XYZ file of C-alpha atoms in Angstrom:
481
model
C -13.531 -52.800 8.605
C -14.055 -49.009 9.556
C -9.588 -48.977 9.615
C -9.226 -50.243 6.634
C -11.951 -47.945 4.982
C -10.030 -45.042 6.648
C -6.529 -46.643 5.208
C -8.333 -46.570 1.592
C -9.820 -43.291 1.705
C -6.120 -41.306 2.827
C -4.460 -43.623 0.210
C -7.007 -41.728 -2.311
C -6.756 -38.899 -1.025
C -2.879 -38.772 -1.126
C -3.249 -39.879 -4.746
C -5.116 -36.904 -5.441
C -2.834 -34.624 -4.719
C -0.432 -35.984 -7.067
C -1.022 -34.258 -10.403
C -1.125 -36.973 -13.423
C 1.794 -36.138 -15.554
C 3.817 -35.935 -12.708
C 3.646 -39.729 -11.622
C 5.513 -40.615 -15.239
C 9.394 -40.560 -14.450
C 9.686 -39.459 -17.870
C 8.017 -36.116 -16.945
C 10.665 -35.249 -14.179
C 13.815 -36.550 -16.525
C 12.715 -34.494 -19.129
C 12.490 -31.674 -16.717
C 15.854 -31.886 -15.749
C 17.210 -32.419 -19.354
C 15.626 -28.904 -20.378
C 17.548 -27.275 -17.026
C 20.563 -28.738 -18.059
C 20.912 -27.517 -21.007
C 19.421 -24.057 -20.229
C 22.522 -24.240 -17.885
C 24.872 -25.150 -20.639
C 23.866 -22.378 -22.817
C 24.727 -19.894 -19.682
C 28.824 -21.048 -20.676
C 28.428 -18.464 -23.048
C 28.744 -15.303 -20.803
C 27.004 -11.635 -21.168
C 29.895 -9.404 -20.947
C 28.246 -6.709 -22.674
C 27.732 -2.859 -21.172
C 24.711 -2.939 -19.399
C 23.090 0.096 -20.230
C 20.623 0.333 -18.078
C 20.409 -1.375 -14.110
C 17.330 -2.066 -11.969
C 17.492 -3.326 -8.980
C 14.090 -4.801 -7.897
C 14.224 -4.566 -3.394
C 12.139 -6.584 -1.459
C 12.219 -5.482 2.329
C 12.337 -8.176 4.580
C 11.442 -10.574 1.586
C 13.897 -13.713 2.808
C 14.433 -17.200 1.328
C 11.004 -18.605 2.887
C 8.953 -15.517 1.895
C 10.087 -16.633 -1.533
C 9.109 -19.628 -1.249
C 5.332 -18.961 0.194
C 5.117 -16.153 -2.523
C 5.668 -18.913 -5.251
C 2.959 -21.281 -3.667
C 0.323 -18.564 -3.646
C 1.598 -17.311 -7.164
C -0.013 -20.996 -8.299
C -2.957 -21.300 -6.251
C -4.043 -17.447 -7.551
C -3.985 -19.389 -10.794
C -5.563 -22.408 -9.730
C -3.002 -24.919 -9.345
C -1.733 -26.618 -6.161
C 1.489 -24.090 -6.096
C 4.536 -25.502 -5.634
C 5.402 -26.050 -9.137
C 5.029 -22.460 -10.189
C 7.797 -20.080 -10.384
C 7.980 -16.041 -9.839
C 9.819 -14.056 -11.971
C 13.074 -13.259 -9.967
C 13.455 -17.410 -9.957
C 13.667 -17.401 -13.944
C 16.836 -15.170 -13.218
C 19.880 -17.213 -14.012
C 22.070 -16.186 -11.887
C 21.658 -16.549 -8.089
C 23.901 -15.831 -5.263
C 23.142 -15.302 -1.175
C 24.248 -11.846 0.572
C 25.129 -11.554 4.172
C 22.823 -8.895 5.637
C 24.716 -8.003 9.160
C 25.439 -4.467 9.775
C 28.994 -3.777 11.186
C 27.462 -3.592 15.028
C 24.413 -5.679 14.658
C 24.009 -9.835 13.761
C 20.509 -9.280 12.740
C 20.592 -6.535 10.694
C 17.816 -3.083 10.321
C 17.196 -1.699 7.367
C 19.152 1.452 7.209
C 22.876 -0.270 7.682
C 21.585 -2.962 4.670
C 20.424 -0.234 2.564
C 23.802 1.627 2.988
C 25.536 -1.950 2.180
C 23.780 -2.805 -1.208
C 22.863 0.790 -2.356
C 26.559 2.319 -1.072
C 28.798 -0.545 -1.376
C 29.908 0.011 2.906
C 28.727 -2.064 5.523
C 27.358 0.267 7.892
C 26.210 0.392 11.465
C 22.220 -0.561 12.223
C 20.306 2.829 12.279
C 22.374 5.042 10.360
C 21.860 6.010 6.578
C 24.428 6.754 3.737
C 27.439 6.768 5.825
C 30.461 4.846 7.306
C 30.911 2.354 10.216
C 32.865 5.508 12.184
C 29.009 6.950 12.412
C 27.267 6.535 15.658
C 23.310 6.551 15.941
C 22.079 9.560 16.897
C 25.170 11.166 16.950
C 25.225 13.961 14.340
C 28.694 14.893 15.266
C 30.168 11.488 14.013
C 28.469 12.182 10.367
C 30.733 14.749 9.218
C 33.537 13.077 6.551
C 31.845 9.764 6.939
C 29.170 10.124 4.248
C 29.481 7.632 1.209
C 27.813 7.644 -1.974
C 25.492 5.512 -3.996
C 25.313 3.467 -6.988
C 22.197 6.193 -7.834
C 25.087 9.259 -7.213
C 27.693 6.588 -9.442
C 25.157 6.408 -12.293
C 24.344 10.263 -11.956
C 27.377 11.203 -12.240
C 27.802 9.131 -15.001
C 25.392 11.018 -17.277
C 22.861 8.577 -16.863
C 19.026 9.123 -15.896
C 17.987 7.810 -12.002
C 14.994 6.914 -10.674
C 13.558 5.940 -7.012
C 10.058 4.237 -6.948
C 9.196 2.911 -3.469
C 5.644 1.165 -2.056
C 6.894 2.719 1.560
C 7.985 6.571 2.018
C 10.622 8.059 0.019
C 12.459 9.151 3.613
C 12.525 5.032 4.522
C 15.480 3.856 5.541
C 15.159 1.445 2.448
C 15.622 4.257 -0.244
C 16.782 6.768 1.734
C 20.498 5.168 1.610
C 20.231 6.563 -2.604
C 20.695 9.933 -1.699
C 21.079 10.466 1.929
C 23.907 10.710 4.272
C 22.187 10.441 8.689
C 23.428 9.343 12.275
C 19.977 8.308 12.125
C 16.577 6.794 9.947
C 14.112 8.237 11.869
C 15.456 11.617 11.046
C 12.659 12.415 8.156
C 12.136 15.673 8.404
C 13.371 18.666 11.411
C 10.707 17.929 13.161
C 11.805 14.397 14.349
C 15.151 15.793 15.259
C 16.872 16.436 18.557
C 18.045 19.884 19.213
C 21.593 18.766 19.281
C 21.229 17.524 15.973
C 19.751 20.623 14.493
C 22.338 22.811 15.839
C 25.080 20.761 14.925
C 24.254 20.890 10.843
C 22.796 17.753 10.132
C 20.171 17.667 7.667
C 16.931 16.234 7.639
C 16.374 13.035 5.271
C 13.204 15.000 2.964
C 15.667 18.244 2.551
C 18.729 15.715 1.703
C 16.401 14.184 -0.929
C 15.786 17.562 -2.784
C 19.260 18.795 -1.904
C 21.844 16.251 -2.173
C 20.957 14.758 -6.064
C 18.237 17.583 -7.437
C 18.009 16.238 -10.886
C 16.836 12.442 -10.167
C 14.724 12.164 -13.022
C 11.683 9.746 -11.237
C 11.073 9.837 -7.096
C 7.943 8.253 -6.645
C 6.520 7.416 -2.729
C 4.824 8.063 0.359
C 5.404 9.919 3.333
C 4.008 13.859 2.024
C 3.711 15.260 5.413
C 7.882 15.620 5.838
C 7.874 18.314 3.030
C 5.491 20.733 3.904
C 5.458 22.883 7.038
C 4.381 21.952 10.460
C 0.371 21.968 10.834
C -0.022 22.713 7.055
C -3.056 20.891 5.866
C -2.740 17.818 3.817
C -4.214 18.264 -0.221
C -5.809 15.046 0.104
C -6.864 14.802 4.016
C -7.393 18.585 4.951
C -9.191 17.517 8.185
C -6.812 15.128 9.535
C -4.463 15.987 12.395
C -2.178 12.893 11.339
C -1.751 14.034 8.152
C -0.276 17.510 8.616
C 3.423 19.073 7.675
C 6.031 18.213 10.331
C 8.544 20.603 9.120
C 9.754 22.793 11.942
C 12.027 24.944 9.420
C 7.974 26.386 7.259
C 10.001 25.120 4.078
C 7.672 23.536 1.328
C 9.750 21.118 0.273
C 7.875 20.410 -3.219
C 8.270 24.349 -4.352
C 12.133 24.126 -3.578
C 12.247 20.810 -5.359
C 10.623 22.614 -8.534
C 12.604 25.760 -8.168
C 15.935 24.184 -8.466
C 15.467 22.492 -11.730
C 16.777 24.109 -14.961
C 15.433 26.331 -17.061
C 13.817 24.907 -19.806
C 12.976 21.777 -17.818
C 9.568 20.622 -17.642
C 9.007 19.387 -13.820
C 5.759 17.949 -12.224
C 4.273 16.689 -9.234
C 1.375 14.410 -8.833
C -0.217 13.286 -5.372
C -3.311 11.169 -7.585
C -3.117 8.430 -9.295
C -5.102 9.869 -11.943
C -2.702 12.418 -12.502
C -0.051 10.482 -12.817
C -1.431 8.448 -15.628
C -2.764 11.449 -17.218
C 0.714 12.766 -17.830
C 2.321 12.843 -21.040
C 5.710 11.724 -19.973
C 7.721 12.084 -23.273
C 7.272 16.322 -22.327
C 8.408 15.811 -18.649
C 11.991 15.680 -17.786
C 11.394 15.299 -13.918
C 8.347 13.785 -12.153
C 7.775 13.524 -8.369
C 4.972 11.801 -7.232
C 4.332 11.636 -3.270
C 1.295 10.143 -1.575
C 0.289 10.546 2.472
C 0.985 6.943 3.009
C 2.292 4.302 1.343
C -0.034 1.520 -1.275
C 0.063 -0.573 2.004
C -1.665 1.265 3.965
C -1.216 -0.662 7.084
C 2.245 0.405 6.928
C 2.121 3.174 9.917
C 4.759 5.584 10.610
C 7.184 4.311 12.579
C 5.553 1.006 12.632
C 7.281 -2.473 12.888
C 7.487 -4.828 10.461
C 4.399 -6.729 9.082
C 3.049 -10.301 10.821
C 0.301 -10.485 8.725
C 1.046 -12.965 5.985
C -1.268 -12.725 3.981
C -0.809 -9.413 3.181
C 3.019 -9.979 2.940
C 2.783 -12.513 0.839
C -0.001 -10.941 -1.639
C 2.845 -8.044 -1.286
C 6.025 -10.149 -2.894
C 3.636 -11.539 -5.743
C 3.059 -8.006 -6.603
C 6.494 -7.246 -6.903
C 6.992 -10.318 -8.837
C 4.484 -9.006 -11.492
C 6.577 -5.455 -11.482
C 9.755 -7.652 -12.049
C 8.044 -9.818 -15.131
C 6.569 -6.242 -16.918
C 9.990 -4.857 -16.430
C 12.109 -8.454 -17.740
C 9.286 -7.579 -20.716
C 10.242 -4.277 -21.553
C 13.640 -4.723 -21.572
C 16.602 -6.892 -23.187
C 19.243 -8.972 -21.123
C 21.431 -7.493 -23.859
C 21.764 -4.089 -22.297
C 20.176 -4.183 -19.027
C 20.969 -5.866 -15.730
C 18.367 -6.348 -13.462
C 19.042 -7.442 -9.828
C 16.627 -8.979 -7.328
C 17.204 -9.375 -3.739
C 16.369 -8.201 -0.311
C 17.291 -6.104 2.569
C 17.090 -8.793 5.183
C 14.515 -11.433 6.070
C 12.331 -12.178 9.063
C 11.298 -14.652 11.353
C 8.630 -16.711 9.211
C 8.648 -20.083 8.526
C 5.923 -22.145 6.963
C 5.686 -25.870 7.773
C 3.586 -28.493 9.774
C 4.041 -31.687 7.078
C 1.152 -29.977 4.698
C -0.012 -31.568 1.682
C 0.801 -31.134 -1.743
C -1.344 -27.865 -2.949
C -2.030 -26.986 0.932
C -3.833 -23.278 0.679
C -0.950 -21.708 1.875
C -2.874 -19.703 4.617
C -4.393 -23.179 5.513
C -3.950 -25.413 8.633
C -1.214 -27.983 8.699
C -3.071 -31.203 8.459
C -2.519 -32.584 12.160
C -2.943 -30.659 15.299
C -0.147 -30.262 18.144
C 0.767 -33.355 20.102
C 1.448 -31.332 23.374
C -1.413 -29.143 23.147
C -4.017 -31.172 20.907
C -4.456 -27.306 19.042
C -4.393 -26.825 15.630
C -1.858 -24.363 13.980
C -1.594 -22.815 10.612
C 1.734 -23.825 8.287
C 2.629 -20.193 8.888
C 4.093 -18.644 11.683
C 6.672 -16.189 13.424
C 9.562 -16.992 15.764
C 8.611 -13.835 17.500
C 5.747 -10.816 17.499
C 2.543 -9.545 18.359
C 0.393 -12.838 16.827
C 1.491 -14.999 20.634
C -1.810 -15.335 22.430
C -2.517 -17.091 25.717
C -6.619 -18.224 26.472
C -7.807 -19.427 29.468
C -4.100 -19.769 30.187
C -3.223 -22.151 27.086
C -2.296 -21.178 23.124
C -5.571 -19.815 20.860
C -7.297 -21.991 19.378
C -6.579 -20.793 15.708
C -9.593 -22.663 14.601
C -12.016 -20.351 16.462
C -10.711 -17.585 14.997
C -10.652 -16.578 10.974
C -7.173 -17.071 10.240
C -7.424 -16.538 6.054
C -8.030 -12.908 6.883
C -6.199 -10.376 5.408
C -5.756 -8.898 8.993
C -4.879 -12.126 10.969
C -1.862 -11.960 12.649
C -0.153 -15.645 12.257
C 0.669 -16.872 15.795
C 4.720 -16.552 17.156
C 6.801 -18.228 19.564
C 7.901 -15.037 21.520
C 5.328 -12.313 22.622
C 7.118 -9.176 21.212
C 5.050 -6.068 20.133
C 6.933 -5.581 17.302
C 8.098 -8.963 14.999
C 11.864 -8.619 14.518
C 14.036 -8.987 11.401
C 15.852 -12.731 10.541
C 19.371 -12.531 10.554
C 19.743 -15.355 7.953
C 21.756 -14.767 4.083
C 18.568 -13.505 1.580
C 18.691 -14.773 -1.913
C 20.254 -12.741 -5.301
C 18.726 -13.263 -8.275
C 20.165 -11.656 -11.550
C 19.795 -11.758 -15.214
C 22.026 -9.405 -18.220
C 24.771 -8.319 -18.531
C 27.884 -9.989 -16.308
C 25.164 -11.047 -14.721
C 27.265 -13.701 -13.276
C 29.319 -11.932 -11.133
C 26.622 -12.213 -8.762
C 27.002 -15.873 -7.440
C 28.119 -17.475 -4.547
C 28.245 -15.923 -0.949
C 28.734 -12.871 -0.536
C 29.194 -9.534 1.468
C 25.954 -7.184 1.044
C 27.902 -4.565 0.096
C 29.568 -6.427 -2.481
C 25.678 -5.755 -4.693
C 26.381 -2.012 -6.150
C 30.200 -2.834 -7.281
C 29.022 -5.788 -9.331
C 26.518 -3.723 -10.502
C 28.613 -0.639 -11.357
C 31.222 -2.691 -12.954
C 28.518 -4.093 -15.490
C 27.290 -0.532 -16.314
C 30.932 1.079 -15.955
C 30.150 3.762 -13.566
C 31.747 4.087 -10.254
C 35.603 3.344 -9.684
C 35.901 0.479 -11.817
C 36.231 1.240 -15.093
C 39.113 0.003 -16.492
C 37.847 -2.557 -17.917
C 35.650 -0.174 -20.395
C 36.593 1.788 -23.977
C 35.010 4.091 -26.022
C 33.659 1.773 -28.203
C 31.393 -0.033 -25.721
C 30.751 2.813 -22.831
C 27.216 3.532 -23.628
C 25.462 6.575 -24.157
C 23.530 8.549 -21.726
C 19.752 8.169 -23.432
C 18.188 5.249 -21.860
C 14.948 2.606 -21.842
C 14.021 3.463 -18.542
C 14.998 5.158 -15.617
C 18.782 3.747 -15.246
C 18.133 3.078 -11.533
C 14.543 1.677 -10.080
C 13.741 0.337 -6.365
C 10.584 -1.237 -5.375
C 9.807 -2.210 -1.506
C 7.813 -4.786 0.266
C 7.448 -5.472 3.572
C 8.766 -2.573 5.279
């Protein structure tokens, strides 16, 4: 009698999780019907000019982070998850990139950027320049440095802009304007001697150097542009927070000098100044912060194995990619969404329909009788031994915005995935992204829509745009650094 009870009561509860409509065939064939012909009406092709590009990066955000960020994007609305969709997935157009870096399988951060910002594969560690560039080696840099999509569009009389959740010197944006043997070389003071005395720059002077009239930089990572030990504006007390720069430049005054006269320039460290600008009288803003919105982002940190706050992360940038798909047309502007490379997190365990995606999976190990939460990490800090056996997760509060999910491998540091991360794109020739393809392959699609860069053949005066824009012609936004 008590089996049987316990048969009825899962067969309810299983029932339950079904929503009602969706247990009518008719619901799901209708579904379909509407995708299809969505789908048909895409035979018609955008081949317009794309005026305007944004290209919407998520760092690390791979194919399962995706995935999770859609569940939670339902259950923040109160529904069970999996039938919501982010932004980027209403994109019709979606292709995968292969992330390697010319010496690396799994790929860093600094060779992708180069790929999908440059249009070179590049080797891991090195920013803005060829595969004939060694890390570290600032004698390799010299003739090697290639240019970005941002330069392309610059050069192209159009208006560029850089907007970042990390620093501005991250390898992630870095690759816009940038040409280094190595990431990590933000400002003179994290540079060898060698490198100094061989002419290599710094990544914060290359930023207000290389292209001075990007129109929009907005970031973290203030300390690189003012001089070593120089007191922070907004932490004056704080060791940690002081200049780095070993050469006494302030970075900000040469980025103001060097604009034209006539120009209105300004720099904001607040938010509230920011939003108290008038920005139809400013024709160049710069906006730096001590540390990025994140702030458990540090310095020369690894990546993040805390998914909540990953996750909570890519549904952020999902809401930045819907306000942007609102003020703008597919008509003129192409707007790309992808990622650098992924990482090692996987979500699974059999859960149940509308399983709170920082939940337990609904059985516990059968080698260990533990239970385990849906999401975890190949490898990182989050592997824990008790008493000599895996934590018990269930003694410990894993919803918390701080929990670090539990790993296979005990690493310090979680590593990057080496697995192809999704392309999503929407506009015009928006379907040249499709397919697999090379990473680097992202900024020649791109240029071709907008005709800048090498390929312009295909353009004429009648249809090459103007240089007055929407927006800033070029935008980044970063996640999971």
């Amino acid at each position: 009698m008590k089996a049987l009870l316990l048969i009825l009561l899962t067969q309810l509860c299983s029932a339950s999780l079904v929503p009602e409509r969706e247990k009518d065939p008719e619901y799901w064939r209708r579904q379909a019907q509407e995708t299809l012909r969505a789908a048909l009406r895409l035979q018609r092709l955008n081949q317009n000019v794309a005026k305007n590009l944004i290209l919407f990066l998520g760092d690390g955000m791979g194919v399962s982070t995706v995935t999770a960020a859609r569940i939670l994007k339902g259950q923040l609305q109160n529904r069970k998850g999996e039938e919501s969709l982010l932004e980027m997935e209403k994109f019709p157009y979606v292709a995968l990139a292969k992330t390697y870096n010319t010496n690396a399988q799994v790929p860093d951060s600094a060779g992708t950027a180069t790929a999908y910002l440059c249009g070179v594969k590049a080797n891991e560690g090195t920013v803005g320049v060829s595969a004939g560039v060694t890390r570290d080696r600032c004698n390799t840099t010299k003739g090697q440095e290639v240019t970005s999509i941002l330069r392309w569009a610059k050069d192209g009389g159009k208006a560029v802009g850089i907007v970042t959740t990390t620093r501005v010197t991250h390898a992630t944006p870095s690759a816009a304007y940038a040409h280094s043997a190595n990431r990590d070389w933000y400002s003179d003071g994290e540079m060898p001697p060698d490198a100094l005395e061989g002419g290599c720059r710094d990544i914060a002077r290359q930023l207000v150097e290389n292209i001075p009239d990007i129109e929009v930089i907005l970031g973290g990572g203030r300390k690189y542009m003012f001089p070593k030990n120089a007191s922070d504006v907004e932490y004056p007390h704080e060791d940690k927070h002081r200049g780095t720069r070993l050469d006494r430049r302030d970075l900000i005054q040469a980025w103001h000098d060097a604009k034209p006269p006539g120009k209105v320039a300004k720099y904001v460290w607040h938010r509230r100044d920011l939003l108290a600008l008038n920005l139809s009288r400013v024709d160049f803003l710069l906006g730096e912060s001590w540390h990025p919105r994140v702030p458990q982002l540090q310095v020369g940190g690894g990546p993040l194995t805390h998914p909540e706050q990953a996750l909570h992360e890519a549904v952020e940038l999902d809401r930045a990619i819907g306000l942007a798909t609102r003020l703008t047309s597919p008509q003129d502007t192409l707007s790309v969404v992808t990622a650098d490379h992924s990482h090692v997190f996987t979500f699974g365990g059999y859960t149940p329909r509308g399983n709170p995606i920082f939940g337990l999976a609904p059985m516990q190990s059968d080698v260990d009788r533990k239970p385990f939460t849906s999401i975890l990490y190949g490898n990182g800090p989050g592997y824990k031994i008790v008493a000599g056996e895996r934590e018990n997760v269930s003694a410990v509060d894993f919803a918390h915005a701080d929990y670090q999910a539990q790993s296979a491998v005990p690493l310090r540091q979680e590593t990057h995935g080496g697995e192809d991360v999704a392309v999503f794109a929407h506009g015009p020739m928006a379907h040249l992204l499709h397919g697999v393809h090379e990473q680097n392959y992202i900024p020649h699609a791109m240029a071709y829509a907008a005709c800048i860069g090498s390929n312009q053949a295909h353009c004429n005066a009648a249809s090459h745009p103007t240089a007055s824009i929407l927006l800033p012609f070029f935008t980044l936004l970063f996640l999971l650094c």
